[in-house]
């Protein structure tokens, strides 16, 4: 598999990942819809998904010294899903729902909420082994589901842009500001959790007045 020359082989390699992302988006959005149908508060605000761009796969493999044949096992986020929740408690509710599902297996869980990353990053990652039905039979691929609050998401997408801008070498003063911002986001989540019931009642009132 070449990074530049042979795009057709990459297309074939990535096809089951693309199918998995499409299917998982439908399934995870389906969970949200079921809460709507039952007029219950959904722990899911929104769901997004993407297949990792070829250049990012190749860069990551090079950085980690992963040989090409090992990419499938060692680059776990080629298929990536993101579930964004209003409150921290919702994250654990979503994790429980994911654990209870019968249509895939959990390969690994990484809790970066209890223990955030050095950068300040917070999220809960569930790596799953997902069966994709292909014209050649079933193939199990790895997919990463990142579950985080709106505040964690806001921080992560901004930090990600800065990392891209500075090619991973963010200046020290910006790094410090980002760590402070991560703590502020964490405190915002804590405060919002404390007034959660009030917020829910307000949303419920708003929903009823729209009907
Ligand atoms: P709805 O009704 O808004 O839930 P798709 O193929 O359209 O399902 P796509 O093209 O991959 O999804 O888009 P993307 O960027 O992954 O976003 C998926 C969904 O998340 C979209 O909703 C976006 O509107 C929603 N979304 C993305 N960012 C935010 C955000 O910051 N806040 C909120 N509330 N929603 C966001 P859909 O699919 O159009 O459906
Ligand atoms: P992308 O597609 O650009 O987001 P590890 O060996 O555990 O350090 P690994 O195996 O890549 O690293 O897994 P990790 O760190 O659990 O999860 C990888 C993904 O989590 C990243 O994908 C990011 O999406 C997200 N992530 C992890 N740390 C950070 C961080 O400090 N800031 C932000 N914004 N996101 C983070 P990639 O590979 O960066 O690719």
PDB file of C-alpha atoms and ligand atoms in Angstrom:
ATOM      1  CA  UNK A   1       0.000   0.000   0.000  1.00  0.00           C
ATOM      2  CA  UNK A   2       1.687   3.232  -1.143  1.00  0.00           C
ATOM      3  CA  UNK A   3       0.689   6.574   0.332  1.00  0.00           C
ATOM      4  CA  UNK A   4       0.800   8.484  -2.934  1.00  0.00           C
ATOM      5  CA  UNK A   5       0.992   6.225  -6.009  1.00  0.00           C
ATOM      6  CA  UNK A   6      -1.643   3.576  -5.595  1.00  0.00           C
ATOM      7  CA  UNK A   7      -4.827   5.240  -4.417  1.00  0.00           C
ATOM      8  CA  UNK A   8      -6.950   2.362  -5.711  1.00  0.00           C
ATOM      9  CA  UNK A   9      -5.448  -0.021  -3.100  1.00  0.00           C
ATOM     10  CA  UNK A  10      -6.136   2.525  -0.369  1.00  0.00           C
ATOM     11  CA  UNK A  11      -9.730   2.770  -1.620  1.00  0.00           C
ATOM     12  CA  UNK A  12     -10.108  -1.005  -1.297  1.00  0.00           C
ATOM     13  CA  UNK A  13      -8.448  -1.006   2.132  1.00  0.00           C
ATOM     14  CA  UNK A  14     -10.617   1.855   3.402  1.00  0.00           C
ATOM     15  CA  UNK A  15     -13.948   0.633   1.965  1.00  0.00           C
ATOM     16  CA  UNK A  16     -14.953  -1.491   5.023  1.00  0.00           C
ATOM     17  CA  UNK A  17     -13.972   1.384   7.338  1.00  0.00           C
ATOM     18  CA  UNK A  18     -16.156   3.763   5.391  1.00  0.00           C
ATOM     19  CA  UNK A  19     -19.039   1.273   5.554  1.00  0.00           C
ATOM     20  CA  UNK A  20     -18.498   0.844   9.309  1.00  0.00           C
ATOM     21  CA  UNK A  21     -18.571   4.627   9.883  1.00  0.00           C
ATOM     22  CA  UNK A  22     -21.818   4.962   7.897  1.00  0.00           C
ATOM     23  CA  UNK A  23     -23.454   2.056   9.765  1.00  0.00           C
ATOM     24  CA  UNK A  24     -22.287   3.169  13.205  1.00  0.00           C
ATOM     25  CA  UNK A  25     -23.455   6.742  12.582  1.00  0.00           C
ATOM     26  CA  UNK A  26     -26.928   5.400  11.847  1.00  0.00           C
ATOM     27  CA  UNK A  27     -26.855   3.143  14.912  1.00  0.00           C
ATOM     28  CA  UNK A  28     -25.631   5.812  17.326  1.00  0.00           C
ATOM     29  CA  UNK A  29     -27.991   8.452  15.935  1.00  0.00           C
ATOM     30  CA  UNK A  30     -30.702   5.791  16.262  1.00  0.00           C
ATOM     31  CA  UNK A  31     -30.063   5.647  19.997  1.00  0.00           C
ATOM     32  CA  UNK A  32     -30.653   9.395  20.181  1.00  0.00           C
ATOM     33  CA  UNK A  33     -33.867   9.119  18.157  1.00  0.00           C
ATOM     34  CA  UNK A  34     -35.238   6.434  20.490  1.00  0.00           C
ATOM     35  CA  UNK A  35     -34.979   8.859  23.388  1.00  0.00           C
ATOM     36  CA  UNK A  36     -36.849  11.461  21.297  1.00  0.00           C
ATOM     37  CA  UNK A  37     -39.622   8.968  20.455  1.00  0.00           C
ATOM     38  CA  UNK A  38     -40.036   8.164  24.119  1.00  0.00           C
ATOM     39  CA  UNK A  39     -39.955  11.902  24.979  1.00  0.00           C
ATOM     40  CA  UNK A  40     -37.028  11.280  27.285  1.00  0.00           C
ATOM     41  CA  UNK A  41     -33.989  13.464  27.738  1.00  0.00           C
ATOM     42  CA  UNK A  42     -31.269  12.131  25.436  1.00  0.00           C
ATOM     43  CA  UNK A  43     -27.746  11.722  26.817  1.00  0.00           C
ATOM     44  CA  UNK A  44     -26.589  12.281  23.223  1.00  0.00           C
ATOM     45  CA  UNK A  45     -26.447  15.820  21.788  1.00  0.00           C
ATOM     46  CA  UNK A  46     -25.049  14.834  18.389  1.00  0.00           C
ATOM     47  CA  UNK A  47     -23.013  12.199  16.596  1.00  0.00           C
ATOM     48  CA  UNK A  48     -20.313  12.673  13.974  1.00  0.00           C
ATOM     49  CA  UNK A  49     -18.089  10.262  12.139  1.00  0.00           C
ATOM     50  CA  UNK A  50     -15.195  10.186   9.718  1.00  0.00           C
ATOM     51  CA  UNK A  51     -12.696   7.900   8.051  1.00  0.00           C
ATOM     52  CA  UNK A  52      -9.168   9.052   8.878  1.00  0.00           C
ATOM     53  CA  UNK A  53      -7.547  10.726   5.848  1.00  0.00           C
ATOM     54  CA  UNK A  54      -4.834   8.605   4.163  1.00  0.00           C
ATOM     55  CA  UNK A  55      -2.111  11.182   4.925  1.00  0.00           C
ATOM     56  CA  UNK A  56      -3.008  11.109   8.656  1.00  0.00           C
ATOM     57  CA  UNK A  57      -2.903   7.278   8.676  1.00  0.00           C
ATOM     58  CA  UNK A  58       0.519   7.296   7.009  1.00  0.00           C
ATOM     59  CA  UNK A  59       1.858  10.063   9.323  1.00  0.00           C
ATOM     60  CA  UNK A  60       0.655   8.233  12.431  1.00  0.00           C
ATOM     61  CA  UNK A  61       2.170   4.927  11.237  1.00  0.00           C
ATOM     62  CA  UNK A  62       5.510   6.669  10.589  1.00  0.00           C
ATOM     63  CA  UNK A  63       5.452   8.480  13.941  1.00  0.00           C
ATOM     64  CA  UNK A  64       4.762   5.255  15.858  1.00  0.00           C
ATOM     65  CA  UNK A  65       7.038   3.146  13.617  1.00  0.00           C
ATOM     66  CA  UNK A  66       4.113   0.891  12.725  1.00  0.00           C
ATOM     67  CA  UNK A  67       4.860  -1.279   9.666  1.00  0.00           C
ATOM     68  CA  UNK A  68       2.190  -1.086   6.931  1.00  0.00           C
ATOM     69  CA  UNK A  69       0.861  -4.675   7.490  1.00  0.00           C
ATOM     70  CA  UNK A  70       0.246  -3.824  11.166  1.00  0.00           C
ATOM     71  CA  UNK A  71      -1.775  -0.655  10.477  1.00  0.00           C
ATOM     72  CA  UNK A  72      -5.118  -2.462  10.792  1.00  0.00           C
ATOM     73  CA  UNK A  73      -4.369  -3.642  14.358  1.00  0.00           C
ATOM     74  CA  UNK A  74      -2.347  -0.697  15.596  1.00  0.00           C
ATOM     75  CA  UNK A  75      -4.021   2.374  14.143  1.00  0.00           C
ATOM     76  CA  UNK A  76      -7.276   2.003  16.010  1.00  0.00           C
ATOM     77  CA  UNK A  77      -9.022   5.162  14.832  1.00  0.00           C
ATOM     78  CA  UNK A  78      -9.146   4.684  11.048  1.00  0.00           C
ATOM     79  CA  UNK A  79     -12.918   4.504  11.583  1.00  0.00           C
ATOM     80  CA  UNK A  80     -13.769   7.242  14.091  1.00  0.00           C
ATOM     81  CA  UNK A  81     -17.097   8.093  15.694  1.00  0.00           C
ATOM     82  CA  UNK A  82     -17.760  10.903  18.124  1.00  0.00           C
ATOM     83  CA  UNK A  83     -20.692  11.063  20.509  1.00  0.00           C
ATOM     84  CA  UNK A  84     -21.118  14.478  22.114  1.00  0.00           C
ATOM     85  CA  UNK A  85     -23.152  14.687  25.321  1.00  0.00           C
ATOM     86  CA  UNK A  86     -24.557  17.626  27.291  1.00  0.00           C
ATOM     87  CA  UNK A  87     -23.330  16.500  30.737  1.00  0.00           C
ATOM     88  CA  UNK A  88     -20.480  14.386  32.150  1.00  0.00           C
ATOM     89  CA  UNK A  89     -22.895  11.823  33.639  1.00  0.00           C
ATOM     90  CA  UNK A  90     -24.377  11.332  30.175  1.00  0.00           C
ATOM     91  CA  UNK A  91     -20.987  10.066  28.958  1.00  0.00           C
ATOM     92  CA  UNK A  92     -21.133   7.129  31.380  1.00  0.00           C
ATOM     93  CA  UNK A  93     -24.750   6.430  30.395  1.00  0.00           C
ATOM     94  CA  UNK A  94     -23.659   6.244  26.753  1.00  0.00           C
ATOM     95  CA  UNK A  95     -20.708   3.981  27.691  1.00  0.00           C
ATOM     96  CA  UNK A  96     -23.137   1.620  29.466  1.00  0.00           C
ATOM     97  CA  UNK A  97     -25.407   1.549  26.408  1.00  0.00           C
ATOM     98  CA  UNK A  98     -22.421   0.791  24.174  1.00  0.00           C
ATOM     99  CA  UNK A  99     -21.261  -2.016  26.504  1.00  0.00           C
ATOM    100  CA  UNK A 100     -24.746  -3.563  26.418  1.00  0.00           C
ATOM    101  CA  UNK A 101     -24.928  -3.789  22.629  1.00  0.00           C
ATOM    102  CA  UNK A 102     -24.760  -7.164  20.892  1.00  0.00           C
ATOM    103  CA  UNK A 103     -23.682  -5.994  17.435  1.00  0.00           C
ATOM    104  CA  UNK A 104     -19.985  -5.462  18.218  1.00  0.00           C
ATOM    105  CA  UNK A 105     -17.357  -6.319  20.835  1.00  0.00           C
ATOM    106  CA  UNK A 106     -15.390  -3.925  22.986  1.00  0.00           C
ATOM    107  CA  UNK A 107     -11.649  -4.244  22.423  1.00  0.00           C
ATOM    108  CA  UNK A 108     -10.469  -1.550  24.840  1.00  0.00           C
ATOM    109  CA  UNK A 109     -11.638   1.402  26.916  1.00  0.00           C
ATOM    110  CA  UNK A 110      -9.567   4.499  27.692  1.00  0.00           C
ATOM    111  CA  UNK A 111     -10.832   6.887  30.328  1.00  0.00           C
ATOM    112  CA  UNK A 112      -9.214  10.272  29.752  1.00  0.00           C
ATOM    113  CA  UNK A 113     -11.849  11.932  31.967  1.00  0.00           C
ATOM    114  CA  UNK A 114     -10.776  10.475  35.304  1.00  0.00           C
ATOM    115  CA  UNK A 115      -7.205  10.996  34.182  1.00  0.00           C
ATOM    116  CA  UNK A 116      -6.828  13.647  31.502  1.00  0.00           C
ATOM    117  CA  UNK A 117      -3.938  13.661  29.032  1.00  0.00           C
ATOM    118  CA  UNK A 118      -0.879  15.848  29.550  1.00  0.00           C
ATOM    119  CA  UNK A 119      -2.274  18.349  26.999  1.00  0.00           C
ATOM    120  CA  UNK A 120      -5.458  18.782  29.069  1.00  0.00           C
ATOM    121  CA  UNK A 121      -7.486  16.530  26.710  1.00  0.00           C
ATOM    122  CA  UNK A 122     -10.546  14.853  28.222  1.00  0.00           C
ATOM    123  CA  UNK A 123     -12.786  12.225  26.611  1.00  0.00           C
ATOM    124  CA  UNK A 124     -13.825   8.609  27.047  1.00  0.00           C
ATOM    125  CA  UNK A 125     -12.634   6.330  24.236  1.00  0.00           C
ATOM    126  CA  UNK A 126     -14.150   2.955  23.458  1.00  0.00           C
ATOM    127  CA  UNK A 127     -12.354   0.873  20.841  1.00  0.00           C
ATOM    128  CA  UNK A 128     -14.674  -1.671  19.282  1.00  0.00           C
ATOM    129  CA  UNK A 129     -14.284  -4.649  16.980  1.00  0.00           C
ATOM    130  CA  UNK A 130     -17.031  -4.165  14.442  1.00  0.00           C
ATOM    131  CA  UNK A 131     -18.166  -6.845  11.950  1.00  0.00           C
ATOM    132  CA  UNK A 132     -18.628  -5.500   8.432  1.00  0.00           C
ATOM    133  CA  UNK A 133     -20.436  -7.634   5.875  1.00  0.00           C
ATOM    134  CA  UNK A 134     -18.457  -7.427   2.644  1.00  0.00           C
ATOM    135  CA  UNK A 135     -18.962  -9.201  -0.685  1.00  0.00           C
ATOM    136  CA  UNK A 136     -16.097 -11.494   0.455  1.00  0.00           C
ATOM    137  CA  UNK A 137     -17.724 -12.349   3.784  1.00  0.00           C
ATOM    138  CA  UNK A 138     -17.528 -10.846   7.249  1.00  0.00           C
ATOM    139  CA  UNK A 139     -14.551  -8.664   8.215  1.00  0.00           C
ATOM    140  CA  UNK A 140     -13.952  -7.413  11.711  1.00  0.00           C
ATOM    141  CA  UNK A 141     -12.387  -3.988  11.862  1.00  0.00           C
ATOM    142  CA  UNK A 142     -11.418  -1.725  14.750  1.00  0.00           C
ATOM    143  CA  UNK A 143     -13.288   1.545  15.265  1.00  0.00           C
ATOM    144  CA  UNK A 144     -12.858   4.233  17.912  1.00  0.00           C
ATOM    145  CA  UNK A 145     -15.839   5.889  19.582  1.00  0.00           C
ATOM    146  CA  UNK A 146     -14.917   9.108  21.404  1.00  0.00           C
ATOM    147  CA  UNK A 147     -17.496  10.174  23.954  1.00  0.00           C
ATOM    148  CA  UNK A 148     -17.220  13.669  25.411  1.00  0.00           C
ATOM    149  CA  UNK A 149     -19.215  16.658  26.623  1.00  0.00           C
ATOM    150  CA  UNK A 150     -19.892  19.775  24.556  1.00  0.00           C
ATOM    151  CA  UNK A 151     -17.294  21.622  26.673  1.00  0.00           C
ATOM    152  CA  UNK A 152     -14.657  18.884  26.166  1.00  0.00           C
ATOM    153  CA  UNK A 153     -15.456  18.926  22.451  1.00  0.00           C
ATOM    154  CA  UNK A 154     -15.087  22.714  22.229  1.00  0.00           C
ATOM    155  CA  UNK A 155     -11.654  22.467  23.851  1.00  0.00           C
ATOM    156  CA  UNK A 156     -10.512  19.490  21.754  1.00  0.00           C
ATOM    157  CA  UNK A 157     -11.461  20.930  18.360  1.00  0.00           C
ATOM    158  CA  UNK A 158      -9.658  24.198  19.136  1.00  0.00           C
ATOM    159  CA  UNK A 159      -6.555  22.444  20.493  1.00  0.00           C
ATOM    160  CA  UNK A 160      -6.572  20.191  17.431  1.00  0.00           C
ATOM    161  CA  UNK A 161      -6.584  23.242  15.113  1.00  0.00           C
ATOM    162  CA  UNK A 162      -3.670  24.785  17.024  1.00  0.00           C
ATOM    163  CA  UNK A 163      -1.735  21.512  16.823  1.00  0.00           C
ATOM    164  CA  UNK A 164      -2.305  21.500  13.088  1.00  0.00           C
ATOM    165  CA  UNK A 165      -1.254  25.149  12.782  1.00  0.00           C
ATOM    166  CA  UNK A 166       1.958  24.613  14.760  1.00  0.00           C
ATOM    167  CA  UNK A 167       2.617  21.074  13.386  1.00  0.00           C
ATOM    168  CA  UNK A 168       2.424  19.632  16.893  1.00  0.00           C
ATOM    169  CA  UNK A 169       4.933  22.190  18.299  1.00  0.00           C
ATOM    170  CA  UNK A 170       2.573  24.553  20.116  1.00  0.00           C
ATOM    171  CA  UNK A 171       4.532  27.394  21.834  1.00  0.00           C
ATOM    172  CA  UNK A 172       4.904  27.024  25.615  1.00  0.00           C
ATOM    173  CA  UNK A 173       2.690  30.034  26.494  1.00  0.00           C
ATOM    174  CA  UNK A 174      -0.137  28.730  24.290  1.00  0.00           C
ATOM    175  CA  UNK A 175       0.239  25.242  25.828  1.00  0.00           C
ATOM    176  CA  UNK A 176      -0.153  26.765  29.286  1.00  0.00           C
ATOM    177  CA  UNK A 177      -3.231  28.699  28.191  1.00  0.00           C
ATOM    178  CA  UNK A 178      -4.688  25.518  26.714  1.00  0.00           C
ATOM    179  CA  UNK A 179      -4.151  23.636  29.990  1.00  0.00           C
ATOM    180  CA  UNK A 180      -5.876  26.483  31.845  1.00  0.00           C
ATOM    181  CA  UNK A 181      -8.701  26.430  29.300  1.00  0.00           C
ATOM    182  CA  UNK A 182      -9.066  22.653  29.803  1.00  0.00           C
ATOM    183  CA  UNK A 183      -9.450  23.209  33.552  1.00  0.00           C
ATOM    184  CA  UNK A 184     -12.004  25.966  32.896  1.00  0.00           C
ATOM    185  CA  UNK A 185     -13.953  23.605  30.619  1.00  0.00           C
ATOM    186  CA  UNK A 186     -13.834  20.962  33.357  1.00  0.00           C
ATOM    187  CA  UNK A 187     -15.184  23.443  35.914  1.00  0.00           C
ATOM    188  CA  UNK A 188     -17.912  24.492  33.478  1.00  0.00           C
ATOM    189  CA  UNK A 189     -18.954  20.825  33.190  1.00  0.00           C
ATOM    190  CA  UNK A 190     -19.004  20.548  36.984  1.00  0.00           C
ATOM    191  CA  UNK A 191     -21.126  23.682  37.398  1.00  0.00           C
ATOM    192  CA  UNK A 192     -23.544  22.641  34.643  1.00  0.00           C
ATOM    193  CA  UNK A 193     -23.940  19.225  36.301  1.00  0.00           C
ATOM    194  CA  UNK A 194     -24.946  20.952  39.519  1.00  0.00           C
ATOM    195  CA  UNK A 195     -27.770  22.882  37.799  1.00  0.00           C
ATOM    196  CA  UNK A 196     -28.626  20.009  35.485  1.00  0.00           C
ATOM    197  CA  UNK A 197     -32.126  19.437  36.822  1.00  0.00           C
ATOM    198  CA  UNK A 198     -33.015  23.117  36.340  1.00  0.00           C
ATOM    199  CA  UNK A 199     -31.711  23.027  32.747  1.00  0.00           C
ATOM    200  CA  UNK A 200     -33.663  19.842  31.968  1.00  0.00           C
ATOM    201  CA  UNK A 201     -36.899  21.295  33.269  1.00  0.00           C
ATOM    202  CA  UNK A 202     -36.341  24.411  31.152  1.00  0.00           C
ATOM    203  CA  UNK A 203     -35.711  22.261  28.043  1.00  0.00           C
ATOM    204  CA  UNK A 204     -38.791  20.168  28.769  1.00  0.00           C
ATOM    205  CA  UNK A 205     -40.878  23.347  29.120  1.00  0.00           C
ATOM    206  CA  UNK A 206     -39.478  24.672  25.825  1.00  0.00           C
ATOM    207  CA  UNK A 207     -40.231  21.353  24.054  1.00  0.00           C
ATOM    208  CA  UNK A 208     -43.840  21.344  25.300  1.00  0.00           C
ATOM    209  CA  UNK A 209     -44.495  24.937  24.236  1.00  0.00           C
ATOM    210  CA  UNK A 210     -43.285  24.085  20.694  1.00  0.00           C
ATOM    211  CA  UNK A 211     -45.747  21.151  20.330  1.00  0.00           C
TER     212      UNK A 211
HETATM  213  P1  LIG B   1     -29.073  16.485  12.979  1.00  0.00           P
HETATM  214  O1  LIG B   1     -30.505  16.529  12.616  1.00  0.00           O
HETATM  215  O2  LIG B   1     -28.467  17.865  13.094  1.00  0.00           O
HETATM  216  O3  LIG B   1     -28.778  15.602  14.150  1.00  0.00           O
HETATM  217  P2  LIG B   1     -24.317  13.142   7.992  1.00  0.00           P
HETATM  218  O4  LIG B   1     -23.690  12.339   6.912  1.00  0.00           O
HETATM  219  O5  LIG B   1     -25.113  14.327   7.512  1.00  0.00           O
HETATM  220  O6  LIG B   1     -25.072  12.293   8.968  1.00  0.00           O
HETATM  221  P3  LIG B   1     -21.866  14.368   8.257  1.00  0.00           P
HETATM  222  O7  LIG B   1     -22.088  14.856   6.870  1.00  0.00           O
HETATM  223  O8  LIG B   1     -20.758  13.431   8.485  1.00  0.00           O
HETATM  224  O9  LIG B   1     -23.178  13.732   8.833  1.00  0.00           O
HETATM  225  O10 LIG B   1     -21.720  15.640   9.134  1.00  0.00           O
HETATM  226  P4  LIG B   1     -20.919  15.788  10.477  1.00  0.00           P
HETATM  227  O11 LIG B   1     -20.080  17.005  10.322  1.00  0.00           O
HETATM  228  O12 LIG B   1     -20.284  14.507  10.854  1.00  0.00           O
HETATM  229  O13 LIG B   1     -22.069  16.146  11.518  1.00  0.00           O
HETATM  230  C1  LIG B   1     -22.969  15.165  11.894  1.00  0.00           C
HETATM  231  C2  LIG B   1     -24.095  15.806  12.646  1.00  0.00           C
HETATM  232  O14 LIG B   1     -23.625  16.459  13.814  1.00  0.00           O
HETATM  233  C3  LIG B   1     -24.812  16.838  11.819  1.00  0.00           C
HETATM  234  O15 LIG B   1     -26.168  16.616  12.090  1.00  0.00           O
HETATM  235  C4  LIG B   1     -24.372  18.163  12.392  1.00  0.00           C
HETATM  236  O16 LIG B   1     -25.409  19.114  12.295  1.00  0.00           O
HETATM  237  C5  LIG B   1     -24.136  17.796  13.840  1.00  0.00           C
HETATM  238  N1  LIG B   1     -23.163  18.677  14.472  1.00  0.00           N
HETATM  239  C6  LIG B   1     -21.870  18.875  14.138  1.00  0.00           C
HETATM  240  N2  LIG B   1     -21.306  19.757  14.958  1.00  0.00           N
HETATM  241  C7  LIG B   1     -22.255  20.134  15.849  1.00  0.00           C
HETATM  242  C8  LIG B   1     -22.272  21.021  16.972  1.00  0.00           C
HETATM  243  O17 LIG B   1     -21.257  21.655  17.329  1.00  0.00           O
HETATM  244  N3  LIG B   1     -23.455  21.132  17.670  1.00  0.00           N
HETATM  245  C9  LIG B   1     -24.570  20.435  17.331  1.00  0.00           C
HETATM  246  N4  LIG B   1     -25.682  20.559  18.062  1.00  0.00           N
HETATM  247  N5  LIG B   1     -24.591  19.591  16.272  1.00  0.00           N
HETATM  248  C10 LIG B   1     -23.452  19.449  15.551  1.00  0.00           C
HETATM  249  P5  LIG B   1     -27.105  16.001  10.996  1.00  0.00           P
HETATM  250  O18 LIG B   1     -26.536  14.698  10.518  1.00  0.00           O
HETATM  251  O19 LIG B   1     -27.305  16.996   9.916  1.00  0.00           O
HETATM  252  O20 LIG B   1     -28.419  15.717  11.772  1.00  0.00           O
HETATM  253  P1  LIG B   2      -7.222  12.847  14.465  1.00  0.00           P
HETATM  254  O1  LIG B   2      -7.946  12.024  13.475  1.00  0.00           O
HETATM  255  O2  LIG B   2      -6.522  14.003  13.869  1.00  0.00           O
HETATM  256  O3  LIG B   2      -8.087  13.224  15.638  1.00  0.00           O
HETATM  257  P2  LIG B   2      -1.678   6.906  22.513  1.00  0.00           P
HETATM  258  O4  LIG B   2      -0.628   5.983  21.982  1.00  0.00           O
HETATM  259  O5  LIG B   2      -2.664   6.271  23.440  1.00  0.00           O
HETATM  260  O6  LIG B   2      -1.150   8.233  23.004  1.00  0.00           O
HETATM  261  P3  LIG B   2      -3.500   6.680  20.288  1.00  0.00           P
HETATM  262  O7  LIG B   2      -3.261   5.232  20.197  1.00  0.00           O
HETATM  263  O8  LIG B   2      -3.520   7.426  19.004  1.00  0.00           O
HETATM  264  O9  LIG B   2      -2.434   7.396  21.218  1.00  0.00           O
HETATM  265  O10 LIG B   2      -4.840   6.855  21.005  1.00  0.00           O
HETATM  266  P4  LIG B   2      -5.470   8.024  21.832  1.00  0.00           P
HETATM  267  O11 LIG B   2      -4.516   9.087  22.181  1.00  0.00           O
HETATM  268  O12 LIG B   2      -6.188   7.328  22.893  1.00  0.00           O
HETATM  269  O13 LIG B   2      -6.562   8.600  20.842  1.00  0.00           O
HETATM  270  C1  LIG B   2      -6.281   9.116  19.609  1.00  0.00           C
HETATM  271  C2  LIG B   2      -7.275  10.213  19.261  1.00  0.00           C
HETATM  272  O14 LIG B   2      -7.790  10.841  20.434  1.00  0.00           O
HETATM  273  C3  LIG B   2      -6.595  11.319  18.503  1.00  0.00           C
HETATM  274  O15 LIG B   2      -6.563  11.017  17.158  1.00  0.00           O
HETATM  275  C4  LIG B   2      -7.486  12.503  18.785  1.00  0.00           C
HETATM  276  O16 LIG B   2      -8.658  12.463  18.011  1.00  0.00           O
HETATM  277  C5  LIG B   2      -7.846  12.259  20.228  1.00  0.00           C
HETATM  278  N1  LIG B   2      -6.833  12.871  21.096  1.00  0.00           N
HETATM  279  C6  LIG B   2      -5.954  12.251  21.903  1.00  0.00           C
HETATM  280  N2  LIG B   2      -5.190  13.134  22.573  1.00  0.00           N
HETATM  281  C7  LIG B   2      -5.608  14.364  22.180  1.00  0.00           C
HETATM  282  C8  LIG B   2      -5.208  15.698  22.528  1.00  0.00           C
HETATM  283  O17 LIG B   2      -4.304  15.943  23.334  1.00  0.00           O
HETATM  284  N3  LIG B   2      -5.888  16.715  21.916  1.00  0.00           N
HETATM  285  C9  LIG B   2      -6.878  16.498  21.015  1.00  0.00           C
HETATM  286  N4  LIG B   2      -7.466  17.563  20.473  1.00  0.00           N
HETATM  287  N5  LIG B   2      -7.258  15.245  20.658  1.00  0.00           N
HETATM  288  C10 LIG B   2      -6.641  14.198  21.233  1.00  0.00           C
HETATM  289  P5  LIG B   2      -5.377  11.563  16.231  1.00  0.00           P
HETATM  290  O18 LIG B   2      -4.483  10.439  15.856  1.00  0.00           O
HETATM  291  O19 LIG B   2      -4.746  12.762  16.821  1.00  0.00           O
HETATM  292  O20 LIG B   2      -6.073  11.894  14.922  1.00  0.00           O
END
